[in-house]
Amino acid sequence: MKNLKRTIAIVCGGDSSEHDVSLRSAQGLYSFFDKERYNVFIVDVKGINWKVNLPDGTTTPVDRNDFSFMYNGEAVIFDYAYITIHGTPGENGLMQGYFELIHIPYSTSGVLTEAMTFDKFVLNQYLRGYGVSVPDSLLIRRGYENLVTDDDIISRIGMPCFVKPANDGSSFGVSKVKNIDQLAPAVRKAMMESDEVMVEQYLDGTEITIGCYKTREKSVLFPATEVVTKNEFFDYDAKYNGQVEEITPARIAPETADRAARITSAIYDILHCNGIIRIDYILTKNEDGTDKINLLEVNTTPGMTPTSFIPQQVRAAGLNITDVLTEIVENQF
């Protein structure tokens, strides 16, 4: 009898500075997927070098004409792509466009949503129009640096501020700038990751992050995680080298947690997202002492190692990550 199990590609790697982090997410996902239900393979993408990791430890190339590969002398065409690339081409719409062209369903949002969420500056301006509170920011483009002066930044954004790549899915190239002398080196550092750099207002408060996914049958909001680091900010070392305390559920007022969840659900719908997303916020105080929820970033391919935020939140919600992934895949069919 013909094997009716769907064949799933966990697409990882990519061309950003977080290539290796993506590989760790792929290993996490591989351990989570239901192998009784699916045939699961990791596909490592680097430039035009796409390869499938085979069970015997070898690799075989992907035929990009139809996203297939040879296995035991037979051609295998993937039924579904679970994209876990952090950065280009998996988080900015390029990989999504490829899968649209060859008609293979995939785990993330569509081309436009991915392109927009990847560009932090564009996303912030878009969501501001829906009433979402976002830190103020200015955009500096390569070759047009003189259009944004130091005086513009001081008067509009203030100090300290954050300088970060506007088009990048990673924590590389981000600086907290405390005085004007640090600004030019910070912009140069960010330009190494992106042609557009965002200078963003610094908000002093409590950082939280909330995961969400929706299917045709239901909407699932995970408990918020509070992110506590002794570093200047939630940088690469805090993210990946353990220099952070992650508390799930977050130590915030129940009303604030409920409001943050409702904002997350609304943003998911506004952007027409698909699969699991994770939204980062920073909580500051309004004049009346209530919590103000400010958007920092929308992550459409969040980390999926066993210790990443999403698996933590899934466990805290009393859910099974294997079941969650099955629901996300089956929602496409």
Short mmCIF file of C-alpha atoms in Angstrom, two decimals:
data_model
loop_
_atom_site.label_atom_id
_atom_site.label_comp_id
_atom_site.label_asym_id
_atom_site.label_seq_id
_atom_site.Cartn_x
_atom_site.Cartn_y
_atom_site.Cartn_z
CA MET A 1 0.00 0.00 0.00
CA LYS A 2 1.25 3.47 -0.86
CA ASN A 3 2.62 5.46 2.07
CA LEU A 4 0.04 8.18 2.75
CA LYS A 5 2.10 10.07 5.33
CA ARG A 6 2.75 13.67 4.35
CA THR A 7 6.39 14.59 3.82
CA ILE A 8 7.41 17.74 5.66
CA ALA A 9 10.46 19.93 5.08
CA ILE A 10 11.81 21.87 8.04
CA VAL A 11 13.43 24.68 6.07
CA CYS A 12 16.31 26.28 7.97
CA GLY A 13 19.64 28.06 7.55
CA GLY A 14 19.34 31.11 5.38
CA ASP A 15 21.74 33.90 4.56
CA SER A 16 21.65 36.07 7.69
CA SER A 17 23.97 36.16 10.70
CA GLU A 18 21.57 33.82 12.50
CA HIS A 19 22.10 30.88 10.12
CA ASP A 20 23.40 28.62 12.88
CA VAL A 21 20.65 29.66 15.30
CA SER A 22 18.14 28.60 12.66
CA LEU A 23 19.75 25.16 12.51
CA ARG A 24 19.15 24.81 16.26
CA SER A 25 15.49 25.74 15.78
CA ALA A 26 15.26 23.09 13.05
CA GLN A 27 16.62 20.43 15.40
CA GLY A 28 14.08 21.50 18.02
CA LEU A 29 11.23 21.28 15.51
CA TYR A 30 12.45 17.90 14.29
CA SER A 31 12.26 16.58 17.84
CA PHE A 32 8.74 18.00 18.28
CA PHE A 33 7.09 16.71 15.09
CA ASP A 34 4.94 13.57 15.13
CA LYS A 35 7.08 11.06 13.19
CA GLU A 36 4.28 8.48 13.23
CA ARG A 37 2.13 10.89 11.26
CA TYR A 38 4.72 12.62 9.05
CA ASN A 39 7.94 11.92 7.19
CA VAL A 40 10.13 14.78 8.37
CA PHE A 41 13.38 16.03 6.81
CA ILE A 42 15.55 19.04 7.59
CA VAL A 43 16.38 21.19 4.55
CA ASP A 44 19.41 23.46 5.02
CA VAL A 45 19.34 26.52 2.75
CA LYS A 46 22.43 28.63 2.12
CA GLY A 47 22.42 30.82 -0.98
CA ILE A 48 21.65 28.50 -3.90
CA ASN A 49 22.99 25.49 -2.01
CA TRP A 50 19.88 23.66 -0.76
CA LYS A 51 20.37 20.22 0.73
CA VAL A 52 18.29 17.63 2.57
CA ASN A 53 19.74 15.94 5.65
CA LEU A 54 19.17 12.19 5.28
CA PRO A 55 18.78 9.71 8.17
CA ASP A 56 22.19 8.13 7.50
CA GLY A 57 23.95 11.44 8.11
CA THR A 58 24.56 12.26 4.45
CA THR A 59 22.97 15.05 2.45
CA THR A 60 21.40 15.22 -0.97
CA PRO A 61 20.61 18.28 -3.11
CA VAL A 62 17.14 19.77 -3.50
CA ASP A 63 15.72 20.14 -7.00
CA ARG A 64 14.37 23.69 -6.75
CA ASN A 65 12.17 23.20 -9.84
CA ASP A 66 9.63 21.31 -7.73
CA PHE A 67 11.20 21.20 -4.23
CA SER A 68 12.02 17.50 -4.49
CA PHE A 69 14.99 15.25 -3.70
CA MET A 70 16.16 11.72 -4.44
CA TYR A 71 15.86 9.17 -1.63
CA ASN A 72 16.48 5.44 -2.01
CA GLY A 73 16.43 5.83 -5.77
CA GLU A 74 13.06 7.58 -5.86
CA ALA A 75 12.06 11.23 -6.25
CA VAL A 76 10.35 12.64 -3.15
CA ILE A 77 8.31 15.84 -3.43
CA PHE A 78 7.60 17.66 -0.20
CA ASP A 79 3.96 18.22 0.75
CA TYR A 80 4.59 21.04 3.20
CA ALA A 81 7.34 23.45 4.27
CA TYR A 82 7.81 24.49 7.88
CA ILE A 83 10.00 27.59 7.58
CA THR A 84 12.28 28.31 10.52
CA ILE A 85 14.82 30.62 8.85
CA HIS A 86 15.62 33.66 10.99
CA GLY A 87 16.32 36.47 8.51
CA THR A 88 16.57 36.34 4.73
CA PRO A 89 15.21 34.55 2.71
CA GLY A 90 12.73 32.93 5.10
CA GLU A 91 11.50 35.91 7.08
CA ASN A 92 11.17 38.58 4.40
CA GLY A 93 8.83 37.00 1.83
CA LEU A 94 11.39 35.59 -0.60
CA MET A 95 11.02 31.95 0.41
CA GLN A 96 7.26 32.40 0.66
CA GLY A 97 7.19 33.67 -2.93
CA TYR A 98 9.05 30.56 -4.07
CA PHE A 99 6.57 28.24 -2.37
CA GLU A 100 3.65 30.22 -3.81
CA LEU A 101 5.08 29.74 -7.31
CA ILE A 102 5.36 25.97 -6.96
CA HIS A 103 2.10 25.63 -4.97
CA ILE A 104 3.46 24.11 -1.78
CA PRO A 105 1.78 25.14 1.50
CA TYR A 106 4.03 26.60 4.17
CA SER A 107 3.92 27.49 7.85
CA THR A 108 4.40 31.24 7.87
CA SER A 109 2.41 34.27 6.79
CA GLY A 110 2.26 35.28 3.12
CA VAL A 111 4.67 37.30 1.00
CA LEU A 112 3.36 40.78 1.84
CA THR A 113 3.04 40.13 5.56
CA GLU A 114 6.53 38.66 5.77
CA ALA A 115 8.06 41.55 3.83
CA MET A 116 6.30 44.09 6.04
CA THR A 117 7.06 42.46 9.39
CA PHE A 118 10.71 42.08 8.34
CA ASP A 119 10.96 45.86 7.85
CA LYS A 120 10.62 47.14 11.41
CA PHE A 121 10.18 50.77 10.39
CA VAL A 122 7.45 50.06 7.82
CA LEU A 123 5.64 47.73 10.23
CA ASN A 124 5.62 50.30 13.01
CA GLN A 125 4.20 53.02 10.77
CA TYR A 126 1.53 50.62 9.46
CA LEU A 127 0.37 49.41 12.87
CA ARG A 128 0.45 52.94 14.29
CA GLY A 129 -2.44 53.65 11.91
CA TYR A 130 -4.46 50.97 13.70
CA GLY A 131 -3.88 52.59 17.08
CA VAL A 132 -1.03 50.33 18.21
CA SER A 133 1.43 52.17 20.46
CA VAL A 134 4.97 52.00 19.04
CA PRO A 135 8.18 53.84 20.00
CA ASP A 136 8.95 56.85 17.81
CA SER A 137 11.68 56.27 15.22
CA LEU A 138 13.60 57.76 12.31
CA LEU A 139 14.93 55.93 9.25
CA ILE A 140 18.46 56.33 7.86
CA ARG A 141 19.10 54.92 4.37
CA ARG A 142 22.52 54.02 3.01
CA GLY A 143 23.73 56.82 0.76
CA TYR A 144 21.28 59.30 2.29
CA GLU A 145 22.67 59.46 5.80
CA ASN A 146 22.88 63.27 5.74
CA LEU A 147 19.08 63.57 5.45
CA VAL A 148 18.80 62.70 9.15
CA THR A 149 20.97 64.97 11.30
CA ASP A 150 22.18 64.54 14.85
CA ASP A 151 19.92 67.44 15.84
CA ASP A 152 16.93 65.64 14.30
CA ILE A 153 17.67 62.58 16.42
CA ILE A 154 18.26 64.55 19.63
CA SER A 155 15.09 66.64 19.27
CA ARG A 156 12.80 63.89 17.96
CA ILE A 157 14.07 60.65 19.49
CA GLY A 158 16.23 61.76 22.42
CA MET A 159 18.98 59.92 24.29
CA PRO A 160 19.45 57.13 25.07
CA CYS A 161 18.07 55.49 21.93
CA PHE A 162 18.39 52.26 20.00
CA VAL A 163 20.07 51.96 16.61
CA LYS A 164 19.15 48.78 14.78
CA PRO A 165 19.01 47.33 11.27
CA ALA A 166 15.54 48.07 9.87
CA ASN A 167 15.58 45.06 7.51
CA ASP A 168 16.93 42.17 9.48
CA GLY A 169 15.56 39.33 11.56
CA SER A 170 18.46 39.01 13.95
CA SER A 171 19.91 40.59 17.08
CA PHE A 172 23.13 41.50 15.26
CA GLY A 173 23.93 45.14 14.59
CA VAL A 174 21.81 46.52 17.45
CA SER A 175 23.25 49.19 19.76
CA LYS A 176 21.99 51.18 22.70
CA VAL A 177 23.31 54.70 22.15
CA LYS A 178 23.71 56.89 25.24
CA ASN A 179 25.34 59.97 23.72
CA ILE A 180 25.75 61.56 20.32
CA ASP A 181 29.40 60.44 20.00
CA GLN A 182 28.24 56.81 19.92
CA LEU A 183 25.70 57.43 17.17
CA ALA A 184 27.86 57.29 14.02
CA PRO A 185 29.67 54.05 15.03
CA ALA A 186 26.29 52.50 15.89
CA VAL A 187 24.86 53.42 12.49
CA ARG A 188 27.92 51.93 10.75
CA LYS A 189 27.51 48.73 12.78
CA ALA A 190 23.84 48.46 11.85
CA MET A 191 24.63 49.17 8.18
CA MET A 192 26.74 46.01 8.14
CA GLU A 193 23.47 44.07 8.49
CA SER A 194 21.03 46.23 6.50
CA ASP A 195 20.92 49.11 4.01
CA GLU A 196 18.32 50.81 6.19
CA VAL A 197 18.83 51.69 9.84
CA MET A 198 16.21 52.64 12.38
CA VAL A 199 16.93 55.03 15.23
CA GLU A 200 14.30 54.23 17.83
CA GLN A 201 13.14 55.88 21.03
CA TYR A 202 14.30 54.16 24.22
CA LEU A 203 11.48 53.09 26.53
CA ASP A 204 12.28 52.11 30.11
CA GLY A 205 9.96 49.38 31.27
CA THR A 206 9.18 45.69 31.52
CA GLU A 207 9.72 43.60 28.39
CA ILE A 208 7.27 40.80 27.62
CA THR A 209 6.67 38.52 24.66
CA ILE A 210 3.51 36.63 23.65
CA GLY A 211 3.02 33.79 21.18
CA CYS A 212 -0.13 33.16 19.17
CA TYR A 213 -1.47 30.89 16.45
CA LYS A 214 -4.87 30.48 14.81
CA THR A 215 -6.57 27.79 12.77
CA ARG A 216 -9.97 27.60 11.12
CA GLU A 217 -11.33 26.17 14.37
CA LYS A 218 -9.68 28.22 17.10
CA SER A 219 -7.47 31.05 18.28
CA VAL A 220 -4.71 30.24 20.78
CA LEU A 221 -2.90 32.90 22.85
CA PHE A 222 -0.02 31.64 24.96
CA PRO A 223 0.85 33.05 28.39
CA ALA A 224 3.20 36.04 28.24
CA THR A 225 6.88 35.62 29.12
CA GLU A 226 8.69 38.34 31.07
CA VAL A 227 12.21 38.96 29.79
CA VAL A 228 14.71 40.08 32.43
CA THR A 229 18.36 40.72 31.56
CA LYS A 230 21.20 42.49 33.32
CA ASN A 231 22.64 43.38 29.91
CA GLU A 232 21.94 46.80 28.41
CA PHE A 233 19.12 45.22 26.42
CA PHE A 234 17.92 41.84 25.13
CA ASP A 235 20.93 41.37 22.85
CA TYR A 236 22.44 38.29 21.21
CA ASP A 237 24.17 37.11 24.40
CA ALA A 238 20.96 37.50 26.37
CA LYS A 239 19.02 35.62 23.68
CA TYR A 240 21.36 32.74 22.99
CA ASN A 241 24.04 32.59 25.69
CA GLY A 242 21.82 32.42 28.74
CA GLN A 243 22.34 35.98 29.98
CA VAL A 244 18.63 36.39 30.65
CA GLU A 245 15.87 35.32 33.00
CA GLU A 246 12.66 34.25 31.29
CA ILE A 247 9.59 34.10 33.52
CA THR A 248 6.42 32.44 32.20
CA PRO A 249 3.77 33.56 32.96
CA ALA A 250 5.01 37.12 33.26
CA ARG A 251 4.73 38.92 36.62
CA ILE A 252 2.25 41.49 35.35
CA ALA A 253 -1.28 42.50 36.32
CA PRO A 254 -3.97 40.11 35.02
CA GLU A 255 -5.71 43.02 33.29
CA THR A 256 -2.47 43.93 31.50
CA ALA A 257 -1.87 40.31 30.47
CA ASP A 258 -5.41 40.12 29.09
CA ARG A 259 -5.05 43.39 27.21
CA ALA A 260 -1.67 42.36 25.75
CA ALA A 261 -3.21 39.08 24.57
CA ARG A 262 -6.09 40.92 22.92
CA ILE A 263 -3.67 43.30 21.17
CA THR A 264 -1.62 40.30 19.97
CA SER A 265 -4.74 38.62 18.59
CA ALA A 266 -5.81 41.83 16.83
CA ILE A 267 -2.36 42.32 15.24
CA TYR A 268 -2.42 38.68 14.04
CA ASP A 269 -5.69 39.43 12.25
CA ILE A 270 -4.67 42.88 10.96
CA LEU A 271 -1.56 41.41 9.35
CA HIS A 272 -3.41 38.28 8.19
CA CYS A 273 -0.78 36.05 9.81
CA ASN A 274 -0.45 32.29 9.55
CA GLY A 275 1.20 29.76 11.84
CA ILE A 276 2.90 30.72 15.08
CA ILE A 277 3.98 34.31 15.62
CA ARG A 278 5.52 35.96 18.66
CA ILE A 279 5.13 39.63 19.48
CA ASP A 280 7.53 41.53 21.75
CA TYR A 281 6.30 44.46 23.83
CA ILE A 282 7.63 46.82 26.46
CA LEU A 283 5.36 47.96 29.26
CA THR A 284 5.65 51.55 30.42
CA LYS A 285 3.37 53.63 32.64
CA ASN A 286 0.63 56.04 31.61
CA GLU A 287 0.19 59.25 33.61
CA ASP A 288 -2.58 57.62 35.61
CA GLY A 289 -0.28 54.76 36.61
CA THR A 290 -1.83 52.12 34.33
CA ASP A 291 0.35 49.95 32.09
CA LYS A 292 0.95 51.17 28.54
CA ILE A 293 1.65 48.35 26.07
CA ASN A 294 4.17 49.35 23.40
CA LEU A 295 4.97 47.14 20.41
CA LEU A 296 8.63 46.35 19.78
CA GLU A 297 8.61 43.66 17.10
CA VAL A 298 6.54 40.97 15.37
CA ASN A 299 8.42 37.69 14.90
CA THR A 300 6.91 35.45 12.22
CA THR A 301 9.53 32.68 12.50
CA PRO A 302 10.20 32.61 16.25
CA GLY A 303 12.94 30.43 17.71
CA MET A 304 11.89 26.81 18.29
CA THR A 305 14.65 25.22 20.34
CA PRO A 306 13.36 23.42 23.47
CA THR A 307 14.32 26.46 25.58
CA SER A 308 12.96 29.12 23.20
CA PHE A 309 10.04 31.32 24.24
CA ILE A 310 7.34 29.52 22.23
CA PRO A 311 8.01 25.98 23.56
CA GLN A 312 8.18 27.49 27.07
CA GLN A 313 4.82 29.19 26.59
CA VAL A 314 3.25 26.07 25.08
CA ARG A 315 4.28 24.10 28.17
CA ALA A 316 3.01 26.86 30.49
CA ALA A 317 -0.34 26.75 28.69
CA GLY A 318 -0.60 23.03 29.40
CA LEU A 319 -0.43 22.20 25.69
CA ASN A 320 1.67 19.70 23.77
CA ILE A 321 4.02 21.20 21.18
CA THR A 322 3.64 18.12 18.95
CA ASP A 323 -0.13 18.61 18.85
CA VAL A 324 0.29 22.34 18.17
CA LEU A 325 2.53 21.67 15.16
CA THR A 326 0.12 19.06 13.83
CA GLU A 327 -2.76 21.56 14.06
CA ILE A 328 -0.73 24.18 12.18
CA VAL A 329 0.21 21.77 9.38
CA GLU A 330 -3.25 20.26 8.99
CA ASN A 331 -4.85 23.73 8.89
CA GLN A 332 -3.28 24.15 5.43
CA PHE A 333 -5.02 21.12 3.95
#
